[in-house]
Short mmCIF file of C-alpha atoms in Angstrom, two decimals:
data_model
loop_
_atom_site.label_atom_id
_atom_site.label_comp_id
_atom_site.label_asym_id
_atom_site.label_seq_id
_atom_site.Cartn_x
_atom_site.Cartn_y
_atom_site.Cartn_z
CA MET A 1141 100.40 97.09 110.65
CA LYS A 1142 102.68 100.31 112.13
CA ARG A 1143 100.89 103.79 112.30
CA THR A 1144 102.68 106.31 110.63
CA SER A 1145 102.56 109.35 112.09
CA ILE A 1146 101.16 112.78 111.05
CA LYS A 1147 103.88 114.60 110.11
CA ASN A 1148 105.08 111.27 108.23
CA THR A 1149 101.90 111.28 106.28
CA ARG A 1150 102.24 115.27 104.55
CA ILE A 1151 106.07 114.36 103.90
CA ASN A 1152 104.34 111.10 102.01
CA GLY A 1153 102.63 113.51 100.27
CA GLU A 1154 104.37 115.83 99.46
CA VAL A 1155 107.21 113.81 97.87
CA GLN A 1156 104.23 112.26 96.00
CA LYS A 1157 103.59 115.47 94.33
CA GLU A 1158 107.12 116.36 93.13
CA LEU A 1159 107.77 112.89 92.55
CA SER A 1160 104.62 112.97 89.28
CA ARG A 1161 105.51 116.86 88.37
CA ILE A 1162 109.66 115.83 87.81
CA ILE A 1163 108.47 112.14 85.80
CA SER A 1164 105.59 114.12 83.83
CA GLN A 1165 107.43 117.89 83.59
CA GLU A 1166 111.07 117.57 83.39
CA VAL A 1167 112.29 113.52 82.94
CA LYS A 1168 113.54 113.68 78.88
CA ASP A 1169 113.85 109.63 78.87
CA PRO A 1170 111.65 108.63 75.92
CA ARG A 1171 111.32 105.24 77.56
CA ILE A 1172 109.08 106.53 79.74
CA HIS A 1173 106.02 105.93 78.81
CA PRO A 1174 103.61 109.83 79.10
CA MET A 1175 100.39 107.77 81.25
CA THR A 1176 103.35 106.51 83.94
CA SER A 1177 101.24 108.17 87.39
CA VAL A 1178 102.78 108.16 90.27
CA THR A 1179 99.68 106.14 93.18
CA GLN A 1180 101.59 105.83 96.32
CA VAL A 1181 105.23 107.43 98.44
CA ILE A 1182 106.12 105.87 101.17
CA VAL A 1183 108.25 107.57 103.06
CA THR A 1184 110.46 106.25 105.90
CA PRO A 1185 110.07 107.84 109.27
CA ASP A 1186 114.50 108.14 108.65
CA LEU A 1187 114.11 109.98 105.53
CA LYS A 1188 116.39 107.46 103.94
CA GLU A 1189 114.19 104.95 101.47
CA CYS A 1190 111.36 106.44 99.94
CA LYS A 1191 109.27 103.35 97.41
CA ALA A 1192 107.03 104.80 94.97
CA TYR A 1193 104.40 103.18 93.31
CA ILE A 1194 104.27 104.17 89.55
CA SER A 1195 101.06 103.02 87.66
CA VAL A 1196 101.19 103.20 83.85
CA LEU A 1197 98.20 103.27 81.28
CA GLY A 1198 99.83 100.76 78.51
CA ASP A 1199 100.79 97.88 77.63
CA GLU A 1200 103.30 95.01 80.03
CA GLN A 1201 106.28 96.03 77.57
CA ALA A 1202 105.43 100.36 78.87
CA GLN A 1203 105.26 99.22 81.49
CA THR A 1204 109.27 97.12 81.88
CA ASP A 1205 110.57 99.92 79.54
CA THR A 1206 108.81 103.46 82.17
CA LEU A 1207 110.06 101.00 84.91
CA GLU A 1208 113.57 100.76 83.07
CA GLY A 1209 113.16 104.55 82.01
CA LEU A 1210 112.68 105.09 86.38
CA LYS A 1211 115.34 103.15 87.46
CA SER A 1212 118.30 104.84 85.70
CA ALA A 1213 117.05 108.73 85.68
CA SER A 1214 116.56 107.79 89.70
CA GLY A 1215 119.88 110.44 90.47
CA TYR A 1216 118.16 112.86 88.28
CA ILE A 1217 115.01 112.66 89.76
CA ARG A 1218 116.47 112.72 93.40
CA ARG A 1219 118.67 115.88 92.42
CA GLU A 1220 115.06 117.44 91.96
CA LEU A 1221 113.70 116.01 94.45
CA ALA A 1222 116.36 117.73 97.01
CA ARG A 1223 116.04 120.96 95.22
CA SER A 1224 112.04 121.59 95.83
CA ILE A 1225 111.88 119.43 99.00
CA ASN A 1226 113.38 121.30 101.88
CA LEU A 1227 114.54 117.81 104.04
CA ARG A 1228 116.92 116.78 106.06
CA ASN A 1229 117.62 114.01 104.11
CA THR A 1230 116.75 113.18 100.49
CA PRO A 1231 115.46 109.24 100.36
CA GLU A 1232 117.33 106.58 97.92
CA ILE A 1233 113.57 106.11 95.90
CA THR A 1234 113.19 102.79 94.37
CA PHE A 1235 110.06 102.96 91.30
CA CYS A 1236 107.60 99.90 92.10
CA MET A 1237 105.06 98.67 89.52
CA ASP A 1238 101.67 99.29 90.89
CA GLN A 1239 99.18 96.27 90.05
CA SER A 1240 96.27 98.16 91.80
CA ILE A 1241 94.20 100.31 88.84
CA GLU A 1242 94.62 97.10 86.34
CA TYR A 1243 93.65 94.19 88.65
CA ALA A 1244 90.57 97.23 89.84
CA ILE A 1245 90.01 97.23 85.80
CA ASN A 1246 89.97 93.56 85.04
CA MET A 1247 87.99 92.50 88.29
CA SER A 1248 85.23 95.49 86.65
CA LYS A 1249 85.77 93.26 83.47
CA LYS A 1250 84.74 89.93 85.36
CA ILE A 1251 82.04 91.85 87.71
CA ASP A 1252 80.29 93.18 84.26
CA ASP A 1253 80.51 89.67 82.76
CA VAL A 1254 78.98 88.01 85.45
CA MET A 1255 75.80 90.22 85.47
CA ASN A 1256 75.24 90.10 81.74
CA ARG A 1257 75.01 85.91 82.14
CA GLN A 1258 72.66 86.46 85.05
CA HIS A 1259 70.74 89.17 82.97
CA ASP A 1260 70.48 86.59 79.69
CA VAL A 1261 69.77 83.61 81.63
CA ARG A 1262 66.69 85.46 83.37
CA GLU A 1263 65.73 86.65 79.06
CA GLU A 1264 65.48 83.07 77.97
CA GLU A 1265 63.39 82.03 80.97
CA GLU A 1266 60.99 84.26 80.53
#
């Protein structure tokens, strides 16, 4: 795995903060779910491309609608990003769905189920 420089890490954080602000406050597309958050941003070292991982608190339809809305508004989002962050190049943004939060919630429920079953078995033995 390639190590990212301190400068690139700082740029990733700044782009993530600005993307979150732009998506939540400035984009008016009704397809974008109000509970959309930018979980991670990875900008290439040459500042040409950017992968933005988003998480949507909602059902699968809300996730696909949000992704479509963000893809259609990517030109506007990129222009606003260029206005708010002074970079040599404004990266081309690719939006990806981040399933890690949903995965963590499902794993937590499974662990709770197993723990409850063990607790029930112990109570029956007594």
